[in-house]
Coordinates of C-alpha atoms in Angstrom, one line a residue:
M1262 CA 0.0 -0.1 0.0
V1263 CA 1.3 3.4 -0.9
L1264 CA 1.1 6.1 1.9
S1265 CA 0.2 9.5 0.8
K1266 CA 2.5 12.3 2.0
K1267 CA -0.1 13.6 4.3
L1268 CA -0.6 10.4 6.0
I1269 CA 3.1 9.7 6.3
F1270 CA 3.3 13.3 8.0
L1271 CA 0.6 12.3 10.5
L1272 CA 2.2 9.0 11.4
F1273 CA 5.4 10.9 12.0
V1274 CA 3.7 13.2 14.3
S1275 CA 2.3 10.2 16.4
V1276 CA 5.8 8.6 16.6
V1277 CA 7.3 11.8 17.6
Y1278 CA 4.9 12.2 20.3
L1279 CA 5.4 8.7 21.9
L1280 CA 9.3 9.5 21.8
V1281 CA 8.8 12.8 23.5
V1282 CA 6.8 11.5 26.5
P1283 CA 8.9 9.4 28.9
A1284 CA 7.6 6.0 29.6
S1285 CA 8.3 6.4 33.1
A1286 CA 5.6 8.9 33.5
I1287 CA 2.8 6.7 32.4
R1288 CA 1.4 4.1 34.8
S1289 CA -1.2 1.6 33.7
F1290 CA -4.2 0.8 35.8
L1291 CA -7.5 -1.1 35.3
E1292 CA -10.5 0.6 36.5
K1293 CA -13.7 -1.7 36.9
P1294 CA -16.9 0.2 37.2
R1295 CA -19.3 -0.9 40.0
N1296 CA -22.0 -0.6 37.6
A1297 CA -23.1 -0.4 33.9
K1298 CA -23.1 3.3 33.7
I1299 CA -19.7 3.1 32.0
D1300 CA -19.7 0.0 30.1
G1301 CA -17.3 -2.8 30.5
S1302 CA -13.7 -2.6 32.2
L1303 CA -12.2 0.5 31.2
R1304 CA -8.3 0.3 30.9
Y1305 CA -6.6 3.7 31.0
V1306 CA -3.1 4.8 31.6
E1307 CA -2.4 7.5 33.9
S1308 CA -1.7 10.9 32.4
P1309 CA 1.8 12.3 32.8
E1310 CA 2.1 14.7 35.4
Y1311 CA 2.1 18.3 34.1
R1312 CA 3.5 21.3 36.2
N1313 CA 3.4 25.0 35.9
S1314 CA 6.5 27.0 34.5
Q1315 CA 8.0 29.5 36.7
E1316 CA 6.1 32.4 35.0
C1317 CA 2.8 31.2 36.0
P1318 CA 0.6 33.1 38.6
V1319 CA 0.7 31.6 42.0
R1320 CA -2.7 30.3 43.2
G1321 CA -4.2 31.9 46.3
S1322 CA -4.9 30.0 49.5
H1323 CA -8.6 31.0 49.6
Y1324 CA -11.5 28.8 48.2
L1325 CA -10.0 27.2 45.1
I1326 CA -12.8 27.5 42.7
C1327 CA -12.9 31.3 43.2
D1328 CA -9.2 31.8 42.8
P1329 CA -9.1 34.7 40.1
N1330 CA -5.7 33.1 38.8
L1331 CA -7.6 30.1 37.5
I1332 CA -8.8 29.3 33.9
H1333 CA -12.1 27.6 34.0
V1334 CA -13.0 24.9 31.5
A1335 CA -16.5 23.3 31.4
M1336 CA -17.2 20.0 29.8
T1337 CA -19.9 17.3 30.0
L1338 CA -19.1 13.6 31.1
D1339 CA -21.0 10.6 29.9
S1340 CA -20.4 7.0 29.2
Q1341 CA -20.5 7.3 25.2
Y1342 CA -18.0 10.4 25.1
F1343 CA -16.0 9.8 28.3
R1344 CA -12.9 8.6 26.3
G1345 CA -13.2 11.7 24.3
S1346 CA -13.4 14.0 27.2
I1347 CA -10.4 12.4 28.9
A1348 CA -8.4 12.8 25.7
A1349 CA -9.5 16.6 25.6
V1350 CA -8.4 17.2 29.1
H1351 CA -5.1 15.6 28.3
S1352 CA -4.6 17.9 25.4
V1353 CA -5.4 20.9 27.4
L1354 CA -2.7 20.0 30.0
K1355 CA -0.1 19.1 27.7
H1356 CA -0.1 22.3 25.8
T1357 CA -0.7 25.0 28.3
S1358 CA 2.0 26.6 30.1
C1359 CA 0.2 26.8 33.5
P1360 CA -1.6 23.3 33.7
E1361 CA -2.0 23.5 37.6
N1362 CA -3.9 26.9 37.0
V1363 CA -6.7 25.1 34.9
Y1364 CA -9.8 23.9 36.7
F1365 CA -12.3 21.7 35.1
H1366 CA -16.0 21.7 35.6
F1367 CA -17.5 18.5 34.7
V1368 CA -21.2 18.1 34.2
A1369 CA -22.9 14.8 34.3
S1370 CA -26.3 13.4 34.0
I1371 CA -28.2 13.2 37.4
N1372 CA -28.4 9.6 36.7
S1373 CA -24.7 9.2 36.6
D1374 CA -22.7 7.5 39.5
F1375 CA -21.2 10.7 41.1
Q1376 CA -18.5 8.7 43.0
Q1377 CA -17.5 6.4 40.0
L1378 CA -17.0 9.3 37.7
T1379 CA -15.0 11.3 40.4
E1380 CA -12.7 8.3 41.1
M1381 CA -12.2 7.7 37.5
V1382 CA -11.1 11.0 36.7
K1383 CA -8.9 11.2 39.7
S1384 CA -7.3 7.8 38.7
I1385 CA -6.4 9.2 35.3
F1386 CA -5.5 12.7 36.4
P1387 CA -4.3 12.4 40.2
S1388 CA -3.3 16.2 40.3
L1389 CA -6.3 17.8 38.3
S1390 CA -8.2 20.3 40.0
F1391 CA -11.9 19.5 39.1
K1392 CA -15.5 19.3 40.4
V1393 CA -18.4 17.1 39.0
Y1394 CA -21.9 18.7 38.8
F1395 CA -25.1 17.0 38.2
F1396 CA -27.3 18.2 35.5
D1397 CA -31.3 17.5 36.0
E1398 CA -32.2 16.4 32.4
F1399 CA -35.8 16.5 33.3
R1400 CA -35.5 20.2 33.0
V1401 CA -35.0 20.1 29.4
K1402 CA -36.5 16.7 28.3
K1403 CA -39.9 18.2 27.9
S1404 CA -38.6 20.8 25.4
I1405 CA -36.5 18.6 23.3
S1406 CA -37.7 17.6 19.9
S1407 CA -36.3 14.9 17.7
S1408 CA -33.5 16.1 15.4
I1409 CA -31.6 15.0 12.4
R1410 CA -29.5 12.7 14.5
Q1411 CA -30.2 10.9 17.6
A1412 CA -26.9 12.0 19.5
L1413 CA -28.1 15.5 19.2
D1414 CA -31.2 14.7 21.2
N1415 CA -29.1 13.8 24.2
P1416 CA -30.3 16.2 27.1
L1417 CA -26.8 16.7 28.4
N1418 CA -26.1 18.5 25.1
Y1419 CA -28.3 21.2 26.6
A1420 CA -26.3 21.5 29.7
R1421 CA -24.3 24.4 28.4
T1422 CA -27.4 26.4 28.5
Y1423 CA -27.3 26.1 32.2
L1424 CA -23.6 26.6 33.1
A1425 CA -24.4 30.1 34.7
E1426 CA -26.6 28.3 37.3
I1427 CA -24.6 25.1 37.7
I1428 CA -21.2 26.6 38.3
E1429 CA -20.4 28.7 41.3
P1430 CA -21.5 32.5 41.3
C1431 CA -18.0 33.5 41.7
V1432 CA -16.8 32.0 38.3
E1433 CA -17.6 34.8 35.9
R1434 CA -15.8 33.3 32.7
V1435 CA -15.6 29.8 31.4
I1436 CA -14.5 28.2 28.3
Y1437 CA -16.9 25.5 27.1
L1438 CA -15.6 22.5 25.2
D1439 CA -17.3 19.7 23.5
S1440 CA -16.0 16.2 24.3
D1441 CA -14.7 15.5 20.7
V1442 CA -11.9 18.1 20.6
V1443 CA -8.3 18.3 21.3
L1444 CA -6.2 21.5 21.8
V1445 CA -2.7 21.8 20.1
D1446 CA -1.9 25.3 21.5
D1447 CA -2.0 26.9 25.1
I1448 CA -5.6 27.4 26.3
H1449 CA -4.4 30.5 27.9
K1450 CA -4.4 32.4 24.5
L1451 CA -8.2 31.4 24.2
W1452 CA -8.9 32.4 27.8
S1453 CA -7.3 35.9 27.2
I1454 CA -9.6 36.9 24.4
S1455 CA -11.7 39.9 25.2
L1456 CA -15.3 40.0 24.9
T1457 CA -15.9 43.7 24.1
G1458 CA -18.9 45.7 25.1
S1459 CA -22.0 43.8 25.7
R1460 CA -20.7 40.5 24.1
I1461 CA -21.4 37.4 26.0
I1462 CA -20.0 34.7 23.9
G1463 CA -16.8 34.4 21.9
A1464 CA -16.5 31.7 19.1
P1465 CA -15.3 31.4 15.6
E1466 CA -17.9 32.5 13.2
Y1467 CA -18.6 31.3 9.6
C1468 CA -20.3 33.9 7.5
H1469 CA -19.7 32.0 4.4
A1470 CA -22.2 29.4 5.6
N1471 CA -25.9 29.5 4.4
F1472 CA -27.4 30.8 7.7
R1473 CA -31.0 30.4 6.6
K1474 CA -30.6 26.5 6.3
Y1475 CA -30.3 26.3 10.0
F1476 CA -34.0 27.1 10.4
S1477 CA -37.3 25.8 8.9
D1478 CA -39.5 27.5 6.4
N1479 CA -42.1 27.9 9.4
F1480 CA -39.5 30.1 11.0
W1481 CA -38.7 32.3 7.9
S1482 CA -42.3 32.8 6.9
D1483 CA -43.3 34.0 10.4
T1484 CA -42.4 37.7 10.5
K1485 CA -42.8 37.8 14.2
L1486 CA -40.2 35.1 14.7
S1487 CA -37.8 35.9 12.0
K1488 CA -37.5 39.6 13.0
V1489 CA -35.2 38.6 15.7
F1490 CA -32.4 38.9 13.3
Q1491 CA -33.6 42.4 12.1
G1492 CA -30.9 44.8 12.0
K1493 CA -28.3 42.3 12.6
R1494 CA -25.8 40.3 10.4
P1495 CA -25.9 36.8 12.0
C1496 CA -23.3 34.3 11.0
Y1497 CA -23.2 30.4 11.8
F1498 CA -21.1 29.6 14.9
N1499 CA -20.3 26.2 16.4
T1500 CA -21.2 25.9 20.1
G1501 CA -18.9 23.3 20.8
V1502 CA -16.1 25.8 21.6
M1503 CA -17.1 29.0 23.4
V1504 CA -15.7 31.6 25.7
M1505 CA -18.5 32.6 27.9
D1506 CA -19.1 35.6 30.1
L1507 CA -21.2 34.0 33.0
G1508 CA -21.5 37.3 34.9
K1509 CA -23.3 39.0 32.0
W1510 CA -25.2 35.9 31.2
R1511 CA -26.7 35.7 34.7
K1512 CA -27.5 39.5 34.8
G1513 CA -29.3 39.2 31.3
D1514 CA -31.1 35.8 32.3
Y1515 CA -30.1 34.3 29.1
T1516 CA -31.0 30.8 30.1
L1517 CA -34.6 31.8 30.2
K1518 CA -34.2 33.4 26.6
I1519 CA -32.9 30.2 25.2
E1520 CA -35.7 28.2 27.1
R1521 CA -38.4 30.4 25.5
W1522 CA -37.0 29.5 21.9
M1523 CA -37.0 26.0 22.7
E1524 CA -40.8 26.3 23.9
I1525 CA -41.7 28.1 20.4
H1526 CA -39.8 25.2 18.5
K1527 CA -41.6 22.5 20.4
E1528 CA -44.9 24.0 19.1
K1529 CA -43.9 25.2 15.5
R1530 CA -40.9 23.2 14.6
I1531 CA -38.5 26.0 13.5
Y1532 CA -35.2 24.1 13.4
E1533 CA -33.6 20.7 13.2
L1534 CA -30.0 20.7 15.0
G1535 CA -30.6 20.3 18.6
S1536 CA -29.2 22.5 21.1
L1537 CA -27.3 24.8 18.4
P1538 CA -30.3 26.9 16.8
P1539 CA -31.6 28.4 20.2
F1540 CA -28.1 29.8 20.8
M1541 CA -28.1 31.3 17.2
L1542 CA -31.5 32.8 17.8
V1543 CA -30.3 34.6 20.9
F1544 CA -26.7 35.3 20.3
G1545 CA -26.8 35.5 16.3
G1546 CA -25.3 38.9 15.1
E1547 CA -24.0 39.5 18.5
I1548 CA -20.8 37.1 18.8
E1549 CA -17.3 38.1 19.5
G1550 CA -15.5 36.7 16.5
I1551 CA -12.5 34.4 17.2
D1552 CA -9.8 33.3 14.9
H1553 CA -11.0 30.1 13.0
R1554 CA -7.9 28.4 14.4
W1555 CA -9.6 27.7 17.6
N1556 CA -12.3 25.4 16.0
Q1557 CA -11.3 23.3 13.0
H1558 CA -14.7 21.7 13.2
G1559 CA -16.5 19.1 11.1
L1560 CA -13.6 16.4 11.3
G1561 CA -16.2 13.8 12.0
G1562 CA -18.2 14.2 8.7
D1563 CA -21.4 15.6 8.5
N1564 CA -24.4 14.7 10.7
L1565 CA -25.6 11.6 8.5
V1566 CA -22.5 10.2 7.1
N1567 CA -19.3 9.3 8.7
S1568 CA -17.0 10.6 6.3
C1569 CA -13.3 11.7 6.2
R1570 CA -12.6 15.3 6.4
T1571 CA -9.3 17.2 5.6
L1572 CA -8.0 20.2 7.8
H1573 CA -9.1 23.6 6.7
P1574 CA -6.4 25.9 5.4
G1575 CA -4.5 27.9 7.8
P1576 CA -3.0 27.6 11.4
V1577 CA -4.7 25.2 13.8
S1578 CA -5.1 25.5 17.5
L1579 CA -8.0 23.2 18.3
L1580 CA -9.3 20.3 16.4
H1581 CA -12.9 19.3 16.5
W1582 CA -14.5 16.0 15.4
S1583 CA -18.0 17.4 15.2
G1584 CA -20.2 15.3 12.9
K1585 CA -21.2 11.5 13.1
G1586 CA -17.8 10.0 13.0
K1587 CA -15.5 10.0 16.3
P1588 CA -11.9 9.4 16.2
W1589 CA -11.7 6.7 18.8
V1590 CA -14.5 4.6 17.2
R1591 CA -12.8 4.7 13.8
L1592 CA -9.3 3.9 15.5
D1593 CA -10.9 1.0 17.2
Q1594 CA -12.2 -0.4 14.0
G1595 CA -8.9 -0.1 12.3
N1596 CA -10.4 2.3 9.8
P1597 CA -9.3 5.6 10.9
C1598 CA -9.3 9.0 8.8
P1599 CA -5.8 10.7 8.3
V1600 CA -7.0 13.3 10.8
D1601 CA -7.8 10.8 13.5
L1602 CA -4.0 10.0 13.8
L1603 CA -3.7 13.6 15.2
W1604 CA -6.2 12.8 18.0
E1605 CA -4.7 9.4 19.0
P1606 CA -1.6 10.8 20.8
Y1607 CA -4.1 12.3 23.5
D1608 CA -5.9 9.0 24.0
L1609 CA -5.3 7.5 27.3
Y1610 CA -7.6 4.4 26.8
R1611 CA -5.9 1.2 26.0
L1612 CA -8.1 -1.8 24.5
S1613 CA -7.9 -5.0 26.4
S1614 CA -7.2 -8.4 24.6
S1615 CA -10.9 -9.2 24.8
D1616 CA -11.8 -5.8 23.2
S1617 CA -9.5 -6.4 20.3
F1618 CA -11.1 -9.9 19.7
D1619 CA -14.6 -8.4 19.8
L1620 CA -13.6 -5.8 17.3
Q1621 CA -12.2 -8.2 14.9
Q1622 CA -15.3 -10.2 15.0
Q1623 CA -17.4 -7.3 14.0

C-alpha cells in the first residue's frame, strides 16, 4: 500500500509524540466500574504529570474555585463520550504553560454515579483540579424535539445552556468545550480573548455558511419570529467551543431566553439541529468573533455520514470532530481517517485483549 505524504506526516507526528513523552511518566491501571453506567472494564493509563512553568501566577490560598488566577473549563461527562473527554483534558494539560491553574467543571447526568466518575477522573489525572456537577435532564426533556441525528437529542447537550446556574457564582468566565476536541495550543491564549462591550459569547464565526438553512420555512415565513435577526448580520457559529461571560449571562437571564425559543420550537418546529439553533437565535449577530484556528470543526463528517474530512487551510489551535464520526471509534475499528491520527496521541484508553477480539469479530 502506498501512503500519501499527508498520512506519512501524521504517522510521523504520532511517533514523535511517543518518543517525547517519557515512558516512566505513564503508569497503567485497570478501573472496573461498579455498575453499567460506563460499560465494561475501562483500561486507561495515568496521564503524565504536568507542572506550571516559573512564569505562572501563584494560586491563592482561599477557596480554590474562586481563585482569580484560574482558567475555568466546562465539559460534559457521559459513558459514550467519556474517552473523548479524557483525551480533551489531556490535550489541554499538555499544551498549556500553566496546567495547575486550569480548573475543570464536569457536568454529568443526574442519573450518573457521582463517586464512580470522580474516582475515574482522579485515577487518570491525580493532580487535576476539578469538580463534577449533576445536571437535571428532566428540566429540558420536555422541550427537546427529535433532530436529524439521535446523538443531538441527548439532554446533556443542553447543559451548556445552564452553566451559569450550575457553576459557582464566583466564576464569571468559562471556556466550554465539547468532548470530541483536542487542543494543540495553549488554552491561556483562548482564555485571554476579550469579549468587548455587551458580548457574552466568543466563538469562531463562519459567515460564508448559508445561515438560513439552520431554520425551517416555518420560521422564516413567520415575520414575528424571523424579526429577531432584524438589523443584525448573524453568522453560523459552533457551540462546541465557546468563551462565555457567565457574569453577563446571569444578569441578562439568557438561560430563560434560550428556553423560550425551545418552547416555541416545540410548538412550531422551527429548526432541526438540537441545542445549536436556540443559541443562534439568542446570540446570532452578537458574537465576539474568534480566529478560526480555535475550532477546526467538522472532522467527524456531516451529521448523517461518517466521512473523512481534511483540515481547513491555515493555522490550527483546536481540532474538533463534530459530525457523526468519532476518532476513537474509527481507530478501534482499524479504519481511521488521516486526521484521527492527530487525536490518537492524547488518547489514554488502551484496548484489552478481549476488546480487540470483539472488534475483529465485527
